[in-house]
PDB file of N, CA and C in Angstrom:
ATOM      1  N   UNK A  25      74.506 111.222 167.574  1.00  0.00           N
ATOM      2  CA  UNK A  25      74.832 112.540 167.111  1.00  0.00           C
ATOM      3  C   UNK A  25      74.126 113.580 167.968  1.00  0.00           C
ATOM      4  N   UNK A  26      74.847 114.614 168.276  1.00  0.00           N
ATOM      5  CA  UNK A  26      74.233 115.672 169.060  1.00  0.00           C
ATOM      6  C   UNK A  26      73.329 116.521 168.170  1.00  0.00           C
ATOM      7  N   UNK A  27      72.470 117.272 168.810  1.00  0.00           N
ATOM      8  CA  UNK A  27      71.539 118.112 168.051  1.00  0.00           C
ATOM      9  C   UNK A  27      72.276 119.177 167.237  1.00  0.00           C
ATOM     10  N   UNK A  28      73.351 119.694 167.779  1.00  0.00           N
ATOM     11  CA  UNK A  28      74.107 120.732 167.076  1.00  0.00           C
ATOM     12  C   UNK A  28      74.724 120.160 165.800  1.00  0.00           C
ATOM     13  N   UNK A  29      75.318 118.965 165.901  1.00  0.00           N
ATOM     14  CA  UNK A  29      75.920 118.347 164.719  1.00  0.00           C
ATOM     15  C   UNK A  29      74.841 118.027 163.683  1.00  0.00           C
ATOM     16  N   UNK A  30      73.717 117.503 164.145  1.00  0.00           N
ATOM     17  CA  UNK A  30      72.624 117.176 163.233  1.00  0.00           C
ATOM     18  C   UNK A  30      72.101 118.431 162.552  1.00  0.00           C
ATOM     19  N   UNK A  31      71.919 119.510 163.312  1.00  0.00           N
ATOM     20  CA  UNK A  31      71.445 120.768 162.745  1.00  0.00           C
ATOM     21  C   UNK A  31      72.443 121.330 161.739  1.00  0.00           C
ATOM     22  N   UNK A  32      73.761 121.286 162.057  1.00  0.00           N
ATOM     23  CA  UNK A  32      74.766 121.803 161.130  1.00  0.00           C
ATOM     24  C   UNK A  32      74.831 120.994 159.846  1.00  0.00           C
ATOM     25  N   UNK A  33      74.690 119.684 159.943  1.00  0.00           N
ATOM     26  CA  UNK A  33      74.711 118.850 158.730  1.00  0.00           C
ATOM     27  C   UNK A  33      73.485 119.142 157.872  1.00  0.00           C
ATOM     28  N   UNK A  34      72.335 119.325 158.490  1.00  0.00           N
ATOM     29  CA  UNK A  34      71.117 119.630 157.740  1.00  0.00           C
ATOM     30  C   UNK A  34      71.238 120.991 157.066  1.00  0.00           C
ATOM     31  N   UNK A  35      71.785 121.964 157.776  1.00  0.00           N
ATOM     32  CA  UNK A  35      71.949 123.308 157.201  1.00  0.00           C
ATOM     33  C   UNK A  35      72.935 123.277 156.041  1.00  0.00           C
ATOM     34  N   UNK A  36      74.026 122.552 156.177  1.00  0.00           N
ATOM     35  CA  UNK A  36      75.014 122.435 155.108  1.00  0.00           C
ATOM     36  C   UNK A  36      74.413 121.746 153.885  1.00  0.00           C
ATOM     37  N   UNK A  37      73.638 120.693 154.113  1.00  0.00           N
ATOM     38  CA  UNK A  37      72.994 119.978 153.018  1.00  0.00           C
ATOM     39  C   UNK A  37      72.010 120.884 152.278  1.00  0.00           C
ATOM     40  N   UNK A  38      71.201 121.619 153.025  1.00  0.00           N
ATOM     41  CA  UNK A  38      70.244 122.530 152.388  1.00  0.00           C
ATOM     42  C   UNK A  38      70.939 123.653 151.638  1.00  0.00           C
ATOM     43  N   UNK A  39      72.019 124.166 152.185  1.00  0.00           N
ATOM     44  CA  UNK A  39      72.755 125.238 151.502  1.00  0.00           C
ATOM     45  C   UNK A  39      73.358 124.732 150.195  1.00  0.00           C
ATOM     46  N   UNK A  40      73.929 123.530 150.231  1.00  0.00           N
ATOM     47  CA  UNK A  40      74.507 122.949 149.026  1.00  0.00           C
ATOM     48  C   UNK A  40      73.436 122.677 147.987  1.00  0.00           C
ATOM     49  N   UNK A  41      72.336 122.116 148.404  1.00  0.00           N
ATOM     50  CA  UNK A  41      71.237 121.823 147.488  1.00  0.00           C
ATOM     51  C   UNK A  41      70.670 123.112 146.900  1.00  0.00           C
ATOM     52  N   UNK A  42      70.505 124.117 147.700  1.00  0.00           N
ATOM     53  CA  UNK A  42      69.979 125.396 147.218  1.00  0.00           C
ATOM     54  C   UNK A  42      70.887 126.050 146.205  1.00  0.00           C
ATOM     55  N   UNK A  43      72.204 125.970 146.417  1.00  0.00           N
ATOM     56  CA  UNK A  43      73.134 126.562 145.461  1.00  0.00           C
ATOM     57  C   UNK A  43      73.130 125.822 144.144  1.00  0.00           C
ATOM     58  N   UNK A  44      73.052 124.513 144.178  1.00  0.00           N
ATOM     59  CA  UNK A  44      73.064 123.758 142.927  1.00  0.00           C
ATOM     60  C   UNK A  44      71.778 123.966 142.148  1.00  0.00           C
ATOM     61  N   UNK A  45      70.659 124.119 142.835  1.00  0.00           N
ATOM     62  CA  UNK A  45      69.405 124.343 142.126  1.00  0.00           C
ATOM     63  C   UNK A  45      69.365 125.715 141.470  1.00  0.00           C
ATOM     64  N   UNK A  46      69.869 126.742 142.153  1.00  0.00           N
ATOM     65  CA  UNK A  46      69.856 128.068 141.545  1.00  0.00           C
ATOM     66  C   UNK A  46      70.853 128.158 140.410  1.00  0.00           C
ATOM     67  N   UNK A  47      71.973 127.475 140.494  1.00  0.00           N
ATOM     68  CA  UNK A  47      72.949 127.499 139.412  1.00  0.00           C
ATOM     69  C   UNK A  47      72.394 126.805 138.171  1.00  0.00           C
ATOM     70  N   UNK A  48      71.641 125.745 138.372  1.00  0.00           N
ATOM     71  CA  UNK A  48      71.093 125.016 137.234  1.00  0.00           C
ATOM     72  C   UNK A  48      70.017 125.811 136.520  1.00  0.00           C
ATOM     73  N   UNK A  49      69.277 126.623 137.241  1.00  0.00           N
ATOM     74  CA  UNK A  49      68.194 127.369 136.616  1.00  0.00           C
ATOM     75  C   UNK A  49      68.578 128.810 136.312  1.00  0.00           C
ATOM     76  N   UNK A  50      69.873 129.130 136.389  1.00  0.00           N
ATOM     77  CA  UNK A  50      70.309 130.505 136.186  1.00  0.00           C
ATOM     78  C   UNK A  50      70.075 130.976 134.759  1.00  0.00           C
ATOM     79  N   UNK A  51      70.148 130.090 133.800  1.00  0.00           N
ATOM     80  CA  UNK A  51      69.972 130.500 132.418  1.00  0.00           C
ATOM     81  C   UNK A  51      68.881 129.654 131.777  1.00  0.00           C
ATOM     82  N   UNK A  52      67.741 130.245 131.602  1.00  0.00           N
ATOM     83  CA  UNK A  52      66.622 129.546 130.975  1.00  0.00           C
ATOM     84  C   UNK A  52      66.794 129.560 129.465  1.00  0.00           C
ATOM     85  N   UNK A  53      66.051 128.712 128.743  1.00  0.00           N
ATOM     86  CA  UNK A  53      66.139 128.739 127.277  1.00  0.00           C
ATOM     87  C   UNK A  53      65.824 130.122 126.699  1.00  0.00           C
ATOM     88  N   UNK A  54      64.873 130.843 127.303  1.00  0.00           N
ATOM     89  CA  UNK A  54      64.560 132.180 126.798  1.00  0.00           C
ATOM     90  C   UNK A  54      65.759 133.107 126.935  1.00  0.00           C
ATOM     91  N   UNK A  55      66.432 133.024 128.086  1.00  0.00           N
ATOM     92  CA  UNK A  55      67.570 133.902 128.299  1.00  0.00           C
ATOM     93  C   UNK A  55      68.704 133.565 127.335  1.00  0.00           C
ATOM     94  N   UNK A  56      68.952 132.275 127.114  1.00  0.00           N
ATOM     95  CA  UNK A  56      70.030 131.875 126.216  1.00  0.00           C
ATOM     96  C   UNK A  56      69.685 132.237 124.783  1.00  0.00           C
ATOM     97  N   UNK A  57      68.430 132.119 124.397  1.00  0.00           N
ATOM     98  CA  UNK A  57      68.005 132.408 123.031  1.00  0.00           C
ATOM     99  C   UNK A  57      67.429 133.803 122.881  1.00  0.00           C
ATOM    100  N   UNK A  58      67.760 134.686 123.783  1.00  0.00           N
ATOM    101  CA  UNK A  58      67.284 136.063 123.702  1.00  0.00           C
ATOM    102  C   UNK A  58      67.703 136.626 122.336  1.00  0.00           C
ATOM    103  N   UNK A  59      66.837 137.391 121.677  1.00  0.00           N
ATOM    104  CA  UNK A  59      67.139 137.853 120.309  1.00  0.00           C
ATOM    105  C   UNK A  59      68.489 138.564 120.156  1.00  0.00           C
ATOM    106  N   UNK A  60      68.861 139.407 121.100  1.00  0.00           N
ATOM    107  CA  UNK A  60      70.148 140.099 120.967  1.00  0.00           C
ATOM    108  C   UNK A  60      71.306 139.126 121.132  1.00  0.00           C
ATOM    109  N   UNK A  61      71.185 138.205 122.074  1.00  0.00           N
ATOM    110  CA  UNK A  61      72.241 137.202 122.247  1.00  0.00           C
ATOM    111  C   UNK A  61      72.305 136.278 121.043  1.00  0.00           C
ATOM    112  N   UNK A  62      71.145 135.890 120.536  1.00  0.00           N
ATOM    113  CA  UNK A  62      71.102 134.982 119.387  1.00  0.00           C
ATOM    114  C   UNK A  62      71.765 135.631 118.172  1.00  0.00           C
ATOM    115  N   UNK A  63      71.536 136.925 117.968  1.00  0.00           N
ATOM    116  CA  UNK A  63      72.130 137.617 116.829  1.00  0.00           C
ATOM    117  C   UNK A  63      73.652 137.655 116.958  1.00  0.00           C
ATOM    118  N   UNK A  64      74.137 138.006 118.133  1.00  0.00           N
ATOM    119  CA  UNK A  64      75.582 138.088 118.352  1.00  0.00           C
ATOM    120  C   UNK A  64      76.211 136.702 118.185  1.00  0.00           C
ATOM    121  N   UNK A  65      75.607 135.673 118.775  1.00  0.00           N
ATOM    122  CA  UNK A  65      76.167 134.333 118.695  1.00  0.00           C
ATOM    123  C   UNK A  65      76.094 133.753 117.285  1.00  0.00           C
ATOM    124  N   UNK A  66      75.026 134.059 116.548  1.00  0.00           N
ATOM    125  CA  UNK A  66      74.930 133.577 115.163  1.00  0.00           C
ATOM    126  C   UNK A  66      76.021 134.215 114.316  1.00  0.00           C
ATOM    127  N   UNK A  67      76.261 135.476 114.545  1.00  0.00           N
ATOM    128  CA  UNK A  67      77.311 136.151 113.782  1.00  0.00           C
ATOM    129  C   UNK A  67      78.688 135.580 114.119  1.00  0.00           C
ATOM    130  N   UNK A  68      78.939 135.303 115.392  1.00  0.00           N
ATOM    131  CA  UNK A  68      80.211 134.686 115.772  1.00  0.00           C
ATOM    132  C   UNK A  68      80.367 133.318 115.103  1.00  0.00           C
ATOM    133  N   UNK A  69      79.280 132.555 115.057  1.00  0.00           N
ATOM    134  CA  UNK A  69      79.327 131.251 114.396  1.00  0.00           C
ATOM    135  C   UNK A  69      79.647 131.379 112.923  1.00  0.00           C
ATOM    136  N   UNK A  70      79.038 132.358 112.253  1.00  0.00           N
ATOM    137  CA  UNK A  70      79.293 132.547 110.833  1.00  0.00           C
ATOM    138  C   UNK A  70      80.726 133.020 110.595  1.00  0.00           C
ATOM    139  N   UNK A  71      81.240 133.875 111.480  1.00  0.00           N
ATOM    140  CA  UNK A  71      82.631 134.303 111.348  1.00  0.00           C
ATOM    141  C   UNK A  71      83.586 133.139 111.524  1.00  0.00           C
ATOM    142  N   UNK A  72      83.289 132.243 112.450  1.00  0.00           N
ATOM    143  CA  UNK A  72      84.136 131.057 112.609  1.00  0.00           C
ATOM    144  C   UNK A  72      84.115 130.212 111.343  1.00  0.00           C
ATOM    145  N   UNK A  73      82.951 130.098 110.728  1.00  0.00           N
ATOM    146  CA  UNK A  73      82.830 129.367 109.466  1.00  0.00           C
ATOM    147  C   UNK A  73      83.684 130.034 108.389  1.00  0.00           C
ATOM    148  N   UNK A  74      83.621 131.357 108.289  1.00  0.00           N
ATOM    149  CA  UNK A  74      84.410 132.082 107.295  1.00  0.00           C
ATOM    150  C   UNK A  74      85.909 131.909 107.525  1.00  0.00           C
ATOM    151  N   UNK A  75      86.333 131.906 108.779  1.00  0.00           N
ATOM    152  CA  UNK A  75      87.751 131.701 109.095  1.00  0.00           C
ATOM    153  C   UNK A  75      88.176 130.313 108.647  1.00  0.00           C
ATOM    154  N   UNK A  76      87.380 129.296 108.999  1.00  0.00           N
ATOM    155  CA  UNK A  76      87.714 127.922 108.611  1.00  0.00           C
ATOM    156  C   UNK A  76      87.753 127.765 107.095  1.00  0.00           C
ATOM    157  N   UNK A  77      86.789 128.376 106.406  1.00  0.00           N
ATOM    158  CA  UNK A  77      86.742 128.296 104.944  1.00  0.00           C
ATOM    159  C   UNK A  77      87.961 128.993 104.329  1.00  0.00           C
ATOM    160  N   UNK A  78      88.350 130.139 104.868  1.00  0.00           N
ATOM    161  CA  UNK A  78      89.530 130.848 104.375  1.00  0.00           C
ATOM    162  C   UNK A  78      90.808 130.077 104.614  1.00  0.00           C
ATOM    163  N   UNK A  79      90.885 129.405 105.737  1.00  0.00           N
ATOM    164  CA  UNK A  79      92.067 128.593 106.029  1.00  0.00           C
ATOM    165  C   UNK A  79      92.123 127.387 105.103  1.00  0.00           C
ATOM    166  N   UNK A  80      90.976 126.760 104.856  1.00  0.00           N
ATOM    167  CA  UNK A  80      90.937 125.584 103.980  1.00  0.00           C
ATOM    168  C   UNK A  80      91.310 125.948 102.544  1.00  0.00           C
ATOM    169  N   UNK A  81      90.937 127.142 102.111  1.00  0.00           N
ATOM    170  CA  UNK A  81      91.256 127.544 100.735  1.00  0.00           C
ATOM    171  C   UNK A  81      92.685 128.065 100.603  1.00  0.00           C
ATOM    172  N   UNK A  82      93.357 128.279 101.721  1.00  0.00           N
ATOM    173  CA  UNK A  82      94.726 128.781 101.684  1.00  0.00           C
ATOM    174  C   UNK A  82      94.807 130.296 101.694  1.00  0.00           C
ATOM    175  N   UNK A  83      93.688 130.965 101.742  1.00  0.00           N
ATOM    176  CA  UNK A  83      93.658 132.426 101.760  1.00  0.00           C
ATOM    177  C   UNK A  83      94.089 132.969 103.124  1.00  0.00           C
ATOM    178  N   UNK A  84      93.853 132.199 104.180  1.00  0.00           N
ATOM    179  CA  UNK A  84      94.233 132.583 105.538  1.00  0.00           C
ATOM    180  C   UNK A  84      95.216 131.538 106.064  1.00  0.00           C
ATOM    181  N   UNK A  85      96.339 132.019 106.604  1.00  0.00           N
ATOM    182  CA  UNK A  85      97.331 131.086 107.149  1.00  0.00           C
ATOM    183  C   UNK A  85      96.799 130.450 108.431  1.00  0.00           C
ATOM    184  N   UNK A  86      97.315 129.269 108.778  1.00  0.00           N
ATOM    185  CA  UNK A  86      96.863 128.635 110.022  1.00  0.00           C
ATOM    186  C   UNK A  86      97.109 129.504 111.260  1.00  0.00           C
ATOM    187  N   UNK A  87      98.228 130.215 111.285  1.00  0.00           N
ATOM    188  CA  UNK A  87      98.517 131.089 112.428  1.00  0.00           C
ATOM    189  C   UNK A  87      97.487 132.211 112.509  1.00  0.00           C
ATOM    190  N   UNK A  88      97.190 132.842 111.376  1.00  0.00           N
ATOM    191  CA  UNK A  88      96.218 133.938 111.363  1.00  0.00           C
ATOM    192  C   UNK A  88      94.825 133.432 111.735  1.00  0.00           C
ATOM    193  N   UNK A  89      94.481 132.233 111.248  1.00  0.00           N
ATOM    194  CA  UNK A  89      93.182 131.645 111.590  1.00  0.00           C
ATOM    195  C   UNK A  89      93.091 131.414 113.095  1.00  0.00           C
ATOM    196  N   UNK A  90      94.158 130.946 113.688  1.00  0.00           N
ATOM    197  CA  UNK A  90      94.173 130.714 115.138  1.00  0.00           C
ATOM    198  C   UNK A  90      93.974 132.023 115.894  1.00  0.00           C
ATOM    199  N   UNK A  91      94.634 133.082 115.440  1.00  0.00           N
ATOM    200  CA  UNK A  91      94.491 134.394 116.086  1.00  0.00           C
ATOM    201  C   UNK A  91      93.060 134.927 115.942  1.00  0.00           C
ATOM    202  N   UNK A  92      92.464 134.761 114.742  1.00  0.00           N
ATOM    203  CA  UNK A  92      91.097 135.233 114.529  1.00  0.00           C
ATOM    204  C   UNK A  92      90.101 134.452 115.383  1.00  0.00           C
ATOM    205  N   UNK A  93      90.312 133.139 115.488  1.00  0.00           N
ATOM    206  CA  UNK A  93      89.452 132.330 116.362  1.00  0.00           C
ATOM    207  C   UNK A  93      89.590 132.781 117.814  1.00  0.00           C
ATOM    208  N   UNK A  94      90.813 133.123 118.215  1.00  0.00           N
ATOM    209  CA  UNK A  94      91.036 133.590 119.589  1.00  0.00           C
ATOM    210  C   UNK A  94      90.301 134.910 119.826  1.00  0.00           C
ATOM    211  N   UNK A  95      90.331 135.822 118.842  1.00  0.00           N
ATOM    212  CA  UNK A  95      89.616 137.092 118.990  1.00  0.00           C
ATOM    213  C   UNK A  95      88.109 136.853 119.092  1.00  0.00           C
ATOM    214  N   UNK A  96      87.596 135.932 118.273  1.00  0.00           N
ATOM    215  CA  UNK A  96      86.174 135.581 118.371  1.00  0.00           C
ATOM    216  C   UNK A  96      85.851 134.977 119.726  1.00  0.00           C
ATOM    217  N   UNK A  97      86.773 134.175 120.264  1.00  0.00           N
ATOM    218  CA  UNK A  97      86.571 133.579 121.581  1.00  0.00           C
ATOM    219  C   UNK A  97      86.486 134.620 122.680  1.00  0.00           C
ATOM    220  N   UNK A  98      87.294 135.663 122.565  1.00  0.00           N
ATOM    221  CA  UNK A  98      87.254 136.747 123.551  1.00  0.00           C
ATOM    222  C   UNK A  98      85.895 137.445 123.491  1.00  0.00           C
ATOM    223  N   UNK A  99      85.403 137.675 122.264  1.00  0.00           N
ATOM    224  CA  UNK A  99      84.094 138.329 122.109  1.00  0.00           C
ATOM    225  C   UNK A  99      82.998 137.447 122.693  1.00  0.00           C
ATOM    226  N   UNK A 100      83.068 136.134 122.419  1.00  0.00           N
ATOM    227  CA  UNK A 100      82.059 135.207 122.937  1.00  0.00           C
ATOM    228  C   UNK A 100      82.072 135.186 124.467  1.00  0.00           C
ATOM    229  N   UNK A 101      83.258 135.171 125.066  1.00  0.00           N
ATOM    230  CA  UNK A 101      83.349 135.182 126.534  1.00  0.00           C
ATOM    231  C   UNK A 101      82.824 136.492 127.108  1.00  0.00           C
ATOM    232  N   UNK A 102      83.083 137.592 126.419  1.00  0.00           N
ATOM    233  CA  UNK A 102      82.575 138.882 126.878  1.00  0.00           C
ATOM    234  C   UNK A 102      81.045 138.902 126.825  1.00  0.00           C
ATOM    235  N   UNK A 103      80.475 138.340 125.749  1.00  0.00           N
ATOM    236  CA  UNK A 103      79.016 138.272 125.625  1.00  0.00           C
ATOM    237  C   UNK A 103      78.417 137.453 126.766  1.00  0.00           C
ATOM    238  N   UNK A 104      79.050 136.330 127.084  1.00  0.00           N
ATOM    239  CA  UNK A 104      78.551 135.488 128.180  1.00  0.00           C
ATOM    240  C   UNK A 104      78.639 136.206 129.518  1.00  0.00           C
ATOM    241  N   UNK A 105      79.732 136.937 129.729  1.00  0.00           N
ATOM    242  CA  UNK A 105      79.893 137.672 130.990  1.00  0.00           C
ATOM    243  C   UNK A 105      78.841 138.772 131.105  1.00  0.00           C
ATOM    244  N   UNK A 106      78.591 139.473 130.001  1.00  0.00           N
ATOM    245  CA  UNK A 106      77.571 140.520 130.017  1.00  0.00           C
ATOM    246  C   UNK A 106      76.199 139.935 130.336  1.00  0.00           C
ATOM    247  N   UNK A 107      75.895 138.797 129.706  1.00  0.00           N
ATOM    248  CA  UNK A 107      74.598 138.160 129.948  1.00  0.00           C
ATOM    249  C   UNK A 107      74.484 137.690 131.393  1.00  0.00           C
ATOM    250  N   UNK A 108      75.564 137.186 131.939  1.00  0.00           N
ATOM    251  CA  UNK A 108      75.547 136.717 133.320  1.00  0.00           C
ATOM    252  C   UNK A 108      75.254 137.869 134.277  1.00  0.00           C
ATOM    253  N   UNK A 109      75.816 139.028 133.996  1.00  0.00           N
ATOM    254  CA  UNK A 109      75.606 140.201 134.845  1.00  0.00           C
ATOM    255  C   UNK A 109      74.166 140.693 134.752  1.00  0.00           C
ATOM    256  N   UNK A 110      73.570 140.623 133.552  1.00  0.00           N
ATOM    257  CA  UNK A 110      72.238 141.185 133.317  1.00  0.00           C
ATOM    258  C   UNK A 110      71.105 140.187 133.465  1.00  0.00           C
ATOM    259  N   UNK A 111      71.344 139.053 134.041  1.00  0.00           N
ATOM    260  CA  UNK A 111      70.262 138.098 134.249  1.00  0.00           C
ATOM    261  C   UNK A 111      69.911 137.280 133.018  1.00  0.00           C
ATOM    262  N   UNK A 112      70.861 137.075 132.125  1.00  0.00           N
ATOM    263  CA  UNK A 112      70.634 136.171 130.998  1.00  0.00           C
ATOM    264  C   UNK A 112      70.423 136.845 129.663  1.00  0.00           C
ATOM    265  N   UNK A 113      70.524 138.145 129.580  1.00  0.00           N
ATOM    266  CA  UNK A 113      70.383 138.819 128.290  1.00  0.00           C
ATOM    267  C   UNK A 113      71.403 139.950 128.214  1.00  0.00           C
ATOM    268  N   UNK A 114      71.594 140.522 127.032  1.00  0.00           N
ATOM    269  CA  UNK A 114      72.482 141.663 126.884  1.00  0.00           C
ATOM    270  C   UNK A 114      71.653 142.885 126.500  1.00  0.00           C
ATOM    271  N   UNK A 115      72.128 144.033 126.885  1.00  0.00           N
ATOM    272  CA  UNK A 115      71.410 145.279 126.598  1.00  0.00           C
ATOM    273  C   UNK A 115      71.705 145.710 125.155  1.00  0.00           C
ATOM    274  N   UNK A 116      70.891 146.600 124.608  1.00  0.00           N
ATOM    275  CA  UNK A 116      71.169 147.101 123.258  1.00  0.00           C
ATOM    276  C   UNK A 116      72.553 147.763 123.143  1.00  0.00           C
ATOM    277  N   UNK A 117      72.980 148.493 124.156  1.00  0.00           N
ATOM    278  CA  UNK A 117      74.304 149.125 124.124  1.00  0.00           C
ATOM    279  C   UNK A 117      75.414 148.073 124.105  1.00  0.00           C
ATOM    280  N   UNK A 118      75.231 147.005 124.878  1.00  0.00           N
ATOM    281  CA  UNK A 118      76.226 145.930 124.885  1.00  0.00           C
ATOM    282  C   UNK A 118      76.252 145.217 123.533  1.00  0.00           C
ATOM    283  N   UNK A 119      75.083 145.046 122.927  1.00  0.00           N
ATOM    284  CA  UNK A 119      75.028 144.421 121.608  1.00  0.00           C
ATOM    285  C   UNK A 119      75.782 145.278 120.587  1.00  0.00           C
ATOM    286  N   UNK A 120      75.593 146.595 120.638  1.00  0.00           N
ATOM    287  CA  UNK A 120      76.311 147.486 119.718  1.00  0.00           C
ATOM    288  C   UNK A 120      77.818 147.362 119.916  1.00  0.00           C
ATOM    289  N   UNK A 121      78.263 147.312 121.171  1.00  0.00           N
ATOM    290  CA  UNK A 121      79.696 147.191 121.457  1.00  0.00           C
ATOM    291  C   UNK A 121      80.246 145.873 120.911  1.00  0.00           C
ATOM    292  N   UNK A 122      79.496 144.783 121.115  1.00  0.00           N
ATOM    293  CA  UNK A 122      79.931 143.486 120.607  1.00  0.00           C
ATOM    294  C   UNK A 122      79.938 143.471 119.075  1.00  0.00           C
ATOM    295  N   UNK A 123      78.939 144.104 118.467  1.00  0.00           N
ATOM    296  CA  UNK A 123      78.900 144.178 116.998  1.00  0.00           C
ATOM    297  C   UNK A 123      80.093 144.954 116.449  1.00  0.00           C
ATOM    298  N   UNK A 124      80.505 146.011 117.126  1.00  0.00           N
ATOM    299  CA  UNK A 124      81.672 146.767 116.686  1.00  0.00           C
ATOM    300  C   UNK A 124      82.926 145.897 116.739  1.00  0.00           C
ATOM    301  N   UNK A 125      83.048 145.094 117.797  1.00  0.00           N
ATOM    302  CA  UNK A 125      84.194 144.194 117.901  1.00  0.00           C
ATOM    303  C   UNK A 125      84.142 143.131 116.803  1.00  0.00           C
ATOM    304  N   UNK A 126      82.937 142.633 116.518  1.00  0.00           N
ATOM    305  CA  UNK A 126      82.789 141.642 115.450  1.00  0.00           C
ATOM    306  C   UNK A 126      83.115 142.256 114.097  1.00  0.00           C
ATOM    307  N   UNK A 127      82.789 143.534 113.889  1.00  0.00           N
ATOM    308  CA  UNK A 127      83.116 144.209 112.637  1.00  0.00           C
ATOM    309  C   UNK A 127      84.625 144.232 112.399  1.00  0.00           C
ATOM    310  N   UNK A 128      85.390 144.476 113.455  1.00  0.00           N
ATOM    311  CA  UNK A 128      86.846 144.505 113.341  1.00  0.00           C
ATOM    312  C   UNK A 128      87.358 143.133 112.891  1.00  0.00           C
ATOM    313  N   UNK A 129      86.878 142.081 113.520  1.00  0.00           N
ATOM    314  CA  UNK A 129      87.313 140.727 113.156  1.00  0.00           C
ATOM    315  C   UNK A 129      86.857 140.397 111.739  1.00  0.00           C
ATOM    316  N   UNK A 130      85.649 140.795 111.380  1.00  0.00           N
ATOM    317  CA  UNK A 130      85.123 140.514 110.047  1.00  0.00           C
ATOM    318  C   UNK A 130      85.995 141.154 108.971  1.00  0.00           C
ATOM    319  N   UNK A 131      86.435 142.392 109.193  1.00  0.00           N
ATOM    320  CA  UNK A 131      87.311 143.053 108.225  1.00  0.00           C
ATOM    321  C   UNK A 131      88.651 142.339 108.129  1.00  0.00           C
ATOM    322  N   UNK A 132      89.141 141.807 109.240  1.00  0.00           N
ATOM    323  CA  UNK A 132      90.406 141.069 109.213  1.00  0.00           C
ATOM    324  C   UNK A 132      90.269 139.766 108.441  1.00  0.00           C
ATOM    325  N   UNK A 133      89.103 139.144 108.506  1.00  0.00           N
ATOM    326  CA  UNK A 133      88.882 137.894 107.780  1.00  0.00           C
ATOM    327  C   UNK A 133      88.875 138.156 106.280  1.00  0.00           C
ATOM    328  N   UNK A 134      88.249 139.241 105.860  1.00  0.00           N
ATOM    329  CA  UNK A 134      88.085 139.488 104.434  1.00  0.00           C
ATOM    330  C   UNK A 134      89.316 140.079 103.768  1.00  0.00           C
ATOM    331  N   UNK A 135      90.343 140.428 104.523  1.00  0.00           N
ATOM    332  CA  UNK A 135      91.572 140.952 103.908  1.00  0.00           C
ATOM    333  C   UNK A 135      92.365 139.874 103.257  1.00  0.00           C
TER     334      UNK A 135
END
């Protein structure tokens, strides 16, 4: 092997290894369990429970339950995207925005 090929393979290997290591450590337990994120995620979990309970009792139709779960999924994905942008946590303003969206879904569940 020539020196150029050997150098390029070593550089490619180091670049790949470096990317996988940073991706694995991108979200620490503290960042995932950050109080604002934990509050938003706990509320989403409880709303999913309420949707399932309403569907099981017949108060919510299966179609409506599917739509409500989809709305909760959009909120959860938005929370994850916000956290990814901010280094693993969400800001108080983002938490308020997510809570407002959760309020809308919560009112739809209780109707």
